[in-house]
Amino acid sequence: MKFTEFGLSAGLLRAVGEQGYDTPTPVQREAIPYVLAGRDLEALAQTGTGKTAAFVLPILHRLTHDANNSPLSRATQNTPRALVLVPTRELAAQVLESVRTYGAHVSIRSLAVFGGVGINPQIQTLRRGIDVLVATPGRLLDHLGQRTVDLSKIQTLVLDEADRMFDMGFIRDIRKIVERCPKQRQTLLFSATFAPEVRELAHSVLRNPALVEVARRGTPAELVTQSVIRVDQSMKRDLLLHLFASHGWHQTLIFMRTKHGADAMAKKLEQAGVRCAALHGNKTQGARTKALADFKSGKLAALVATDIAARGIDIDSLPRVINFEMPNVPEDYVHRIGRTGRAGVEGEAISLVSSEERIQLRDIERLIKREFEKLTVPGFEPQHHDSVPRAAPHPSKAAAPKSGQRNSAGRSSGAGARSGGPREGSRDGSRGGPRSATAPKAGGPHHTGQRHR
Ligand code: AMP
């Protein structure tokens, strides 16, 4: 997609072109249409993803093109119409520079206010009239105290790097500032993580927000070993319990498609002695916060989650993600596995795939341009041998199946052959199944697939 497809004004497109940008980054592609449409936004994106332009461009467009923003109706003294709150003066300066760069060919007045410099020049500029104000919370409160700024005409409020603002102790200041903005406004929240306190803030300041989540720089998949285990749907639960029992997995995030499924699975795991909790939209905020905290601290060995609930789970050393059911939307697979392999720590993503899910699997393989190695666990081999349609558009890049891993019936002999256990062995956990001694990674199944780069 190109920048020209957003419907941004000619002046903005010209400025974007002058920067040499032609193609929007993922966060821009996802966020700009929502912001242009006036929606609130909850965006998980870190610095370096192009997030600043993702909010600056549509804000400038709306300020200069919406009917209620004709030059005559523009507010004048001390009444900005867009406010960007940022944690540091450095970021304030950077955001202001972006506003000025992208606004070079439109009629917009902008200012950054932050501490550590004289307040009087800021007061004088505010008096002359400002459209976009970029501010750190402390200095903005000083201005509000001196009545040198009035936020009653704010149409769009941006909370940029919300997680850092929390870390720096700005939460009470932010709440005071939000109270001074009109209730009828557009609010955009950007954060590199969705820690529980950020979620709580988002909950209280956003109205029906669109969710945007983009991969971190250096896509998470780089550090994630991905594998697929073929298994019949009816055997998945037993297989999962077997894997937990035989490997003593801890901090494992399990994805289910439905809330009901997540609850049922959490119950089964608990019954089998695996400490776990379910995380989904029907849980209260308190229950979600507690489940996450217990999972992070290691009290829970497993967290069973739905896609939406898991967005924003940010645990730096999460070792393992299990796709108990494949997502219908292939992009969700990328989001799911992006929960692990963070902060330079390796992780693994294991998908349990039944023959009914072959289409979803094929779509995911197309999206990530890889064909997975398909494994089976002895004692849990699928009885339905529907072949998975081949999909990798770049077969040359796909890892070649190792010899002996798949026979003509679609069965893998890999794990069984390596472990020396009988193919149709018993399921008592004493044989068959992946063994960490020879697995590529402690706790993982045999041949847990290729490392995707
Ligand atoms: P940010 O995440 O907003 O700090 O932006 C990171 C860097 O990406 C900045 O230097 C931007 O100028 C640059 N940038 C923003 N949008 C694009 C784009 N569409 N294509 C290439 N670079 C961009």
PDB file of N, CA and C in Angstrom, residues 208-282:
ATOM      1  N   ASN A 208     -14.381   2.805  23.246  1.00  0.00           N
ATOM      2  CA  ASN A 208     -14.479   1.851  22.147  1.00  0.00           C
ATOM      3  C   ASN A 208     -13.273   1.926  21.203  1.00  0.00           C
ATOM      4  N   PRO A 209     -12.080   1.772  21.754  1.00  0.00           N
ATOM      5  CA  PRO A 209     -10.892   1.980  20.919  1.00  0.00           C
ATOM      6  C   PRO A 209     -10.662   0.877  19.889  1.00  0.00           C
ATOM      7  N   ALA A 210     -10.085   1.250  18.776  1.00  0.00           N
ATOM      8  CA  ALA A 210      -9.574   0.257  17.829  1.00  0.00           C
ATOM      9  C   ALA A 210      -8.228  -0.202  18.380  1.00  0.00           C
ATOM     10  N   LEU A 211      -7.941  -1.485  18.204  1.00  0.00           N
ATOM     11  CA  LEU A 211      -6.673  -2.021  18.704  1.00  0.00           C
ATOM     12  C   LEU A 211      -5.682  -2.173  17.565  1.00  0.00           C
ATOM     13  N   VAL A 212      -4.501  -1.677  17.780  1.00  0.00           N
ATOM     14  CA  VAL A 212      -3.463  -1.833  16.762  1.00  0.00           C
ATOM     15  C   VAL A 212      -2.218  -2.367  17.463  1.00  0.00           C
ATOM     16  N   GLU A 213      -1.681  -3.442  16.931  1.00  0.00           N
ATOM     17  CA  GLU A 213      -0.490  -3.997  17.560  1.00  0.00           C
ATOM     18  C   GLU A 213       0.504  -4.340  16.472  1.00  0.00           C
ATOM     19  N   VAL A 214       1.681  -3.827  16.571  1.00  0.00           N
ATOM     20  CA  VAL A 214       2.661  -4.156  15.539  1.00  0.00           C
ATOM     21  C   VAL A 214       3.860  -4.859  16.154  1.00  0.00           C
ATOM     22  N   ALA A 215       4.491  -5.642  15.327  1.00  0.00           N
ATOM     23  CA  ALA A 215       5.642  -6.407  15.797  1.00  0.00           C
ATOM     24  C   ALA A 215       6.758  -5.447  16.182  1.00  0.00           C
ATOM     25  N   ARG A 216       7.536  -5.908  17.119  1.00  0.00           N
ATOM     26  CA  ARG A 216       8.692  -5.116  17.496  1.00  0.00           C
ATOM     27  C   ARG A 216       9.699  -5.142  16.373  1.00  0.00           C
ATOM     28  N   ARG A 217      10.604  -4.186  16.466  1.00  0.00           N
ATOM     29  CA  ARG A 217      11.657  -4.168  15.464  1.00  0.00           C
ATOM     30  C   ARG A 217      12.425  -5.474  15.506  1.00  0.00           C
ATOM     31  N   GLY A 218      12.853  -5.953  14.355  1.00  0.00           N
ATOM     32  CA  GLY A 218      13.541  -7.240  14.337  1.00  0.00           C
ATOM     33  C   GLY A 218      12.523  -8.268  14.747  1.00  0.00           C
ATOM     34  N   THR A 219      11.624  -8.603  13.870  1.00  0.00           N
ATOM     35  CA  THR A 219      10.408  -9.359  14.184  1.00  0.00           C
ATOM     36  C   THR A 219      10.639 -10.443  15.232  1.00  0.00           C
ATOM     37  N   PRO A 220       9.684 -10.641  16.100  1.00  0.00           N
ATOM     38  CA  PRO A 220       9.860 -11.582  17.197  1.00  0.00           C
ATOM     39  C   PRO A 220      10.202 -12.979  16.716  1.00  0.00           C
ATOM     40  N   ALA A 221       9.709 -13.311  15.520  1.00  0.00           N
ATOM     41  CA  ALA A 221       9.923 -14.673  15.036  1.00  0.00           C
ATOM     42  C   ALA A 221      11.400 -15.045  14.939  1.00  0.00           C
ATOM     43  N   GLU A 222      12.251 -14.044  14.876  1.00  0.00           N
ATOM     44  CA  GLU A 222      13.678 -14.344  14.759  1.00  0.00           C
ATOM     45  C   GLU A 222      14.181 -15.240  15.886  1.00  0.00           C
ATOM     46  N   LEU A 223      13.636 -15.035  17.056  1.00  0.00           N
ATOM     47  CA  LEU A 223      14.145 -15.799  18.197  1.00  0.00           C
ATOM     48  C   LEU A 223      13.208 -16.917  18.605  1.00  0.00           C
ATOM     49  N   VAL A 224      12.201 -17.173  17.777  1.00  0.00           N
ATOM     50  CA  VAL A 224      11.210 -18.177  18.148  1.00  0.00           C
ATOM     51  C   VAL A 224      11.362 -19.420  17.272  1.00  0.00           C
ATOM     52  N   THR A 225      11.529 -20.560  17.907  1.00  0.00           N
ATOM     53  CA  THR A 225      11.528 -21.820  17.186  1.00  0.00           C
ATOM     54  C   THR A 225      10.078 -22.244  17.016  1.00  0.00           C
ATOM     55  N   GLN A 226       9.667 -22.447  15.780  1.00  0.00           N
ATOM     56  CA  GLN A 226       8.265 -22.767  15.538  1.00  0.00           C
ATOM     57  C   GLN A 226       8.131 -24.210  15.074  1.00  0.00           C
ATOM     58  N   SER A 227       7.157 -24.910  15.630  1.00  0.00           N
ATOM     59  CA  SER A 227       6.934 -26.266  15.155  1.00  0.00           C
ATOM     60  C   SER A 227       5.451 -26.598  15.155  1.00  0.00           C
ATOM     61  N   VAL A 228       5.126 -27.610  14.384  1.00  0.00           N
ATOM     62  CA  VAL A 228       3.746 -28.050  14.254  1.00  0.00           C
ATOM     63  C   VAL A 228       3.680 -29.528  14.613  1.00  0.00           C
ATOM     64  N   ILE A 229       2.770 -29.880  15.506  1.00  0.00           N
ATOM     65  CA  ILE A 229       2.545 -31.296  15.812  1.00  0.00           C
ATOM     66  C   ILE A 229       1.181 -31.682  15.247  1.00  0.00           C
ATOM     67  N   ARG A 230       1.178 -32.676  14.376  1.00  0.00           N
ATOM     68  CA  ARG A 230      -0.089 -33.161  13.824  1.00  0.00           C
ATOM     69  C   ARG A 230      -0.745 -34.074  14.840  1.00  0.00           C
ATOM     70  N   VAL A 231      -2.015 -33.825  15.101  1.00  0.00           N
ATOM     71  CA  VAL A 231      -2.739 -34.646  16.086  1.00  0.00           C
ATOM     72  C   VAL A 231      -4.231 -34.511  15.815  1.00  0.00           C
ATOM     73  N   ASP A 232      -4.973 -35.551  16.097  1.00  0.00           N
ATOM     74  CA  ASP A 232      -6.429 -35.441  15.940  1.00  0.00           C
ATOM     75  C   ASP A 232      -6.989 -34.490  16.988  1.00  0.00           C
ATOM     76  N   GLN A 233      -8.040 -33.787  16.578  1.00  0.00           N
ATOM     77  CA  GLN A 233      -8.669 -32.836  17.493  1.00  0.00           C
ATOM     78  C   GLN A 233      -9.008 -33.496  18.832  1.00  0.00           C
ATOM     79  N   SER A 234      -9.556 -34.712  18.736  1.00  0.00           N
ATOM     80  CA  SER A 234     -10.032 -35.376  19.960  1.00  0.00           C
ATOM     81  C   SER A 234      -8.881 -35.770  20.887  1.00  0.00           C
ATOM     82  N   MET A 235      -7.662 -35.784  20.363  1.00  0.00           N
ATOM     83  CA  MET A 235      -6.520 -36.198  21.189  1.00  0.00           C
ATOM     84  C   MET A 235      -5.687 -35.018  21.697  1.00  0.00           C
ATOM     85  N   LYS A 236      -6.072 -33.818  21.282  1.00  0.00           N
ATOM     86  CA  LYS A 236      -5.227 -32.669  21.628  1.00  0.00           C
ATOM     87  C   LYS A 236      -5.058 -32.470  23.132  1.00  0.00           C
ATOM     88  N   ARG A 237      -6.184 -32.592  23.834  1.00  0.00           N
ATOM     89  CA  ARG A 237      -6.111 -32.317  25.258  1.00  0.00           C
ATOM     90  C   ARG A 237      -5.180 -33.302  25.956  1.00  0.00           C
ATOM     91  N   ASP A 238      -5.331 -34.582  25.621  1.00  0.00           N
ATOM     92  CA  ASP A 238      -4.462 -35.596  26.237  1.00  0.00           C
ATOM     93  C   ASP A 238      -3.006 -35.346  25.873  1.00  0.00           C
ATOM     94  N   LEU A 239      -2.794 -34.944  24.633  1.00  0.00           N
ATOM     95  CA  LEU A 239      -1.418 -34.684  24.202  1.00  0.00           C
ATOM     96  C   LEU A 239      -0.830 -33.521  25.018  1.00  0.00           C
ATOM     97  N   LEU A 240      -1.624 -32.483  25.188  1.00  0.00           N
ATOM     98  CA  LEU A 240      -1.120 -31.330  25.935  1.00  0.00           C
ATOM     99  C   LEU A 240      -0.773 -31.727  27.370  1.00  0.00           C
ATOM    100  N   LEU A 241      -1.667 -32.494  27.998  1.00  0.00           N
ATOM    101  CA  LEU A 241      -1.403 -32.939  29.371  1.00  0.00           C
ATOM    102  C   LEU A 241      -0.148 -33.799  29.408  1.00  0.00           C
ATOM    103  N   HIS A 242      -0.002 -34.636  28.394  1.00  0.00           N
ATOM    104  CA  HIS A 242       1.177 -35.503  28.300  1.00  0.00           C
ATOM    105  C   HIS A 242       2.452 -34.649  28.189  1.00  0.00           C
ATOM    106  N   LEU A 243       2.387 -33.624  27.377  1.00  0.00           N
ATOM    107  CA  LEU A 243       3.572 -32.777  27.202  1.00  0.00           C
ATOM    108  C   LEU A 243       3.925 -32.053  28.504  1.00  0.00           C
ATOM    109  N   PHE A 244       2.890 -31.585  29.200  1.00  0.00           N
ATOM    110  CA  PHE A 244       3.151 -30.931  30.488  1.00  0.00           C
ATOM    111  C   PHE A 244       3.756 -31.929  31.467  1.00  0.00           C
ATOM    112  N   ALA A 245       3.148 -33.126  31.504  1.00  0.00           N
ATOM    113  CA  ALA A 245       3.604 -34.122  32.477  1.00  0.00           C
ATOM    114  C   ALA A 245       5.033 -34.560  32.183  1.00  0.00           C
ATOM    115  N   SER A 246       5.348 -34.728  30.901  1.00  0.00           N
ATOM    116  CA  SER A 246       6.667 -35.296  30.598  1.00  0.00           C
ATOM    117  C   SER A 246       7.769 -34.244  30.592  1.00  0.00           C
ATOM    118  N   HIS A 247       7.407 -32.970  30.520  1.00  0.00           N
ATOM    119  CA  HIS A 247       8.457 -31.955  30.441  1.00  0.00           C
ATOM    120  C   HIS A 247       8.474 -30.964  31.581  1.00  0.00           C
ATOM    121  N   GLY A 248       7.461 -31.025  32.426  1.00  0.00           N
ATOM    122  CA  GLY A 248       7.418 -30.075  33.541  1.00  0.00           C
ATOM    123  C   GLY A 248       7.449 -28.640  33.048  1.00  0.00           C
ATOM    124  N   TRP A 249       6.719 -28.380  32.000  1.00  0.00           N
ATOM    125  CA  TRP A 249       6.732 -27.021  31.440  1.00  0.00           C
ATOM    126  C   TRP A 249       6.308 -25.989  32.473  1.00  0.00           C
ATOM    127  N   HIS A 250       6.890 -24.838  32.398  1.00  0.00           N
ATOM    128  CA  HIS A 250       6.444 -23.722  33.228  1.00  0.00           C
ATOM    129  C   HIS A 250       6.209 -22.529  32.313  1.00  0.00           C
ATOM    130  N   GLN A 251       5.601 -21.509  32.830  1.00  0.00           N
ATOM    131  CA  GLN A 251       5.316 -20.277  32.074  1.00  0.00           C
ATOM    132  C   GLN A 251       4.970 -20.541  30.609  1.00  0.00           C
ATOM    133  N   THR A 252       3.922 -21.311  30.438  1.00  0.00           N
ATOM    134  CA  THR A 252       3.489 -21.652  29.088  1.00  0.00           C
ATOM    135  C   THR A 252       2.160 -20.964  28.799  1.00  0.00           C
ATOM    136  N   LEU A 253       2.135 -20.232  27.710  1.00  0.00           N
ATOM    137  CA  LEU A 253       0.920 -19.514  27.322  1.00  0.00           C
ATOM    138  C   LEU A 253       0.200 -20.345  26.267  1.00  0.00           C
ATOM    139  N   ILE A 254      -1.059 -20.692  26.557  1.00  0.00           N
ATOM    140  CA  ILE A 254      -1.811 -21.566  25.653  1.00  0.00           C
ATOM    141  C   ILE A 254      -2.932 -20.764  25.004  1.00  0.00           C
ATOM    142  N   PHE A 255      -2.989 -20.812  23.693  1.00  0.00           N
ATOM    143  CA  PHE A 255      -4.020 -20.054  22.987  1.00  0.00           C
ATOM    144  C   PHE A 255      -5.197 -20.928  22.592  1.00  0.00           C
ATOM    145  N   MET A 256      -6.387 -20.419  22.911  1.00  0.00           N
ATOM    146  CA  MET A 256      -7.630 -21.083  22.511  1.00  0.00           C
ATOM    147  C   MET A 256      -8.426 -20.095  21.674  1.00  0.00           C
ATOM    148  N   ARG A 257      -9.351 -20.629  20.893  1.00  0.00           N
ATOM    149  CA  ARG A 257     -10.148 -19.714  20.074  1.00  0.00           C
ATOM    150  C   ARG A 257     -11.308 -19.091  20.843  1.00  0.00           C
ATOM    151  N   THR A 258     -11.838 -19.808  21.835  1.00  0.00           N
ATOM    152  CA  THR A 258     -13.023 -19.275  22.520  1.00  0.00           C
ATOM    153  C   THR A 258     -12.808 -19.165  24.028  1.00  0.00           C
ATOM    154  N   LYS A 259     -13.606 -18.274  24.624  1.00  0.00           N
ATOM    155  CA  LYS A 259     -13.544 -18.089  26.077  1.00  0.00           C
ATOM    156  C   LYS A 259     -13.944 -19.376  26.782  1.00  0.00           C
ATOM    157  N   HIS A 260     -14.992 -20.007  26.260  1.00  0.00           N
ATOM    158  CA  HIS A 260     -15.471 -21.246  26.855  1.00  0.00           C
ATOM    159  C   HIS A 260     -14.362 -22.302  26.810  1.00  0.00           C
ATOM    160  N   GLY A 261     -13.732 -22.399  25.649  1.00  0.00           N
ATOM    161  CA  GLY A 261     -12.647 -23.369  25.485  1.00  0.00           C
ATOM    162  C   GLY A 261     -11.510 -23.087  26.453  1.00  0.00           C
ATOM    163  N   ALA A 262     -11.226 -21.813  26.668  1.00  0.00           N
ATOM    164  CA  ALA A 262     -10.134 -21.431  27.577  1.00  0.00           C
ATOM    165  C   ALA A 262     -10.484 -21.859  29.007  1.00  0.00           C
ATOM    166  N   ASP A 263     -11.734 -21.628  29.408  1.00  0.00           N
ATOM    167  CA  ASP A 263     -12.151 -22.016  30.757  1.00  0.00           C
ATOM    168  C   ASP A 263     -12.053 -23.531  30.946  1.00  0.00           C
ATOM    169  N   ALA A 264     -12.551 -24.272  29.934  1.00  0.00           N
ATOM    170  CA  ALA A 264     -12.557 -25.733  30.036  1.00  0.00           C
ATOM    171  C   ALA A 264     -11.131 -26.270  30.112  1.00  0.00           C
ATOM    172  N   MET A 265     -10.256 -25.697  29.309  1.00  0.00           N
ATOM    173  CA  MET A 265      -8.872 -26.175  29.302  1.00  0.00           C
ATOM    174  C   MET A 265      -8.180 -25.860  30.624  1.00  0.00           C
ATOM    175  N   ALA A 266      -8.444 -24.673  31.154  1.00  0.00           N
ATOM    176  CA  ALA A 266      -7.819 -24.290  32.425  1.00  0.00           C
ATOM    177  C   ALA A 266      -8.246 -25.282  33.518  1.00  0.00           C
ATOM    178  N   LYS A 267      -9.517 -25.665  33.477  1.00  0.00           N
ATOM    179  CA  LYS A 267     -10.031 -26.598  34.475  1.00  0.00           C
ATOM    180  C   LYS A 267      -9.325 -27.957  34.371  1.00  0.00           C
ATOM    181  N   LYS A 268      -9.198 -28.429  33.119  1.00  0.00           N
ATOM    182  CA  LYS A 268      -8.551 -29.733  32.887  1.00  0.00           C
ATOM    183  C   LYS A 268      -7.107 -29.716  33.387  1.00  0.00           C
ATOM    184  N   LEU A 269      -6.407 -28.644  33.080  1.00  0.00           N
ATOM    185  CA  LEU A 269      -5.004 -28.564  33.488  1.00  0.00           C
ATOM    186  C   LEU A 269      -4.899 -28.550  35.014  1.00  0.00           C
ATOM    187  N   GLU A 270      -5.769 -27.780  35.637  1.00  0.00           N
ATOM    188  CA  GLU A 270      -5.769 -27.730  37.109  1.00  0.00           C
ATOM    189  C   GLU A 270      -5.979 -29.125  37.681  1.00  0.00           C
ATOM    190  N   GLN A 271      -6.979 -29.829  37.075  1.00  0.00           N
ATOM    191  CA  GLN A 271      -7.272 -31.188  37.557  1.00  0.00           C
ATOM    192  C   GLN A 271      -6.060 -32.094  37.414  1.00  0.00           C
ATOM    193  N   ALA A 272      -5.256 -31.802  36.377  1.00  0.00           N
ATOM    194  CA  ALA A 272      -4.078 -32.648  36.147  1.00  0.00           C
ATOM    195  C   ALA A 272      -2.881 -32.165  36.966  1.00  0.00           C
ATOM    196  N   GLY A 273      -3.119 -31.170  37.806  1.00  0.00           N
ATOM    197  CA  GLY A 273      -2.050 -30.707  38.691  1.00  0.00           C
ATOM    198  C   GLY A 273      -1.179 -29.602  38.116  1.00  0.00           C
ATOM    199  N   VAL A 274      -1.606 -29.015  36.993  1.00  0.00           N
ATOM    200  CA  VAL A 274      -0.841 -27.905  36.411  1.00  0.00           C
ATOM    201  C   VAL A 274      -1.476 -26.605  36.906  1.00  0.00           C
ATOM    202  N   ARG A 275      -0.732 -25.819  37.629  1.00  0.00           N
ATOM    203  CA  ARG A 275      -1.315 -24.578  38.152  1.00  0.00           C
ATOM    204  C   ARG A 275      -1.531 -23.613  37.001  1.00  0.00           C
ATOM    205  N   CYS A 276      -2.776 -23.186  36.830  1.00  0.00           N
ATOM    206  CA  CYS A 276      -3.029 -22.321  35.687  1.00  0.00           C
ATOM    207  C   CYS A 276      -4.267 -21.457  35.896  1.00  0.00           C
ATOM    208  N   ALA A 277      -4.451 -20.503  34.999  1.00  0.00           N
ATOM    209  CA  ALA A 277      -5.634 -19.633  35.033  1.00  0.00           C
ATOM    210  C   ALA A 277      -6.038 -19.342  33.603  1.00  0.00           C
ATOM    211  N   ALA A 278      -7.299 -18.954  33.447  1.00  0.00           N
ATOM    212  CA  ALA A 278      -7.775 -18.560  32.117  1.00  0.00           C
ATOM    213  C   ALA A 278      -7.803 -17.038  32.038  1.00  0.00           C
ATOM    214  N   LEU A 279      -7.513 -16.527  30.854  1.00  0.00           N
ATOM    215  CA  LEU A 279      -7.503 -15.067  30.656  1.00  0.00           C
ATOM    216  C   LEU A 279      -8.342 -14.761  29.428  1.00  0.00           C
ATOM    217  N   HIS A 280      -9.487 -14.153  29.650  1.00  0.00           N
ATOM    218  CA  HIS A 280     -10.301 -13.762  28.496  1.00  0.00           C
ATOM    219  C   HIS A 280     -11.213 -12.610  28.858  1.00  0.00           C
ATOM    220  N   GLY A 281     -11.947 -12.150  27.876  1.00  0.00           N
ATOM    221  CA  GLY A 281     -12.728 -10.926  28.018  1.00  0.00           C
ATOM    222  C   GLY A 281     -13.829 -10.968  29.062  1.00  0.00           C
ATOM    223  N   ASN A 282     -14.262 -12.156  29.478  1.00  0.00           N
ATOM    224  CA  ASN A 282     -15.321 -12.210  30.488  1.00  0.00           C
ATOM    225  C   ASN A 282     -14.790 -12.120  31.909  1.00  0.00           C
TER     226      ASN A 282
END
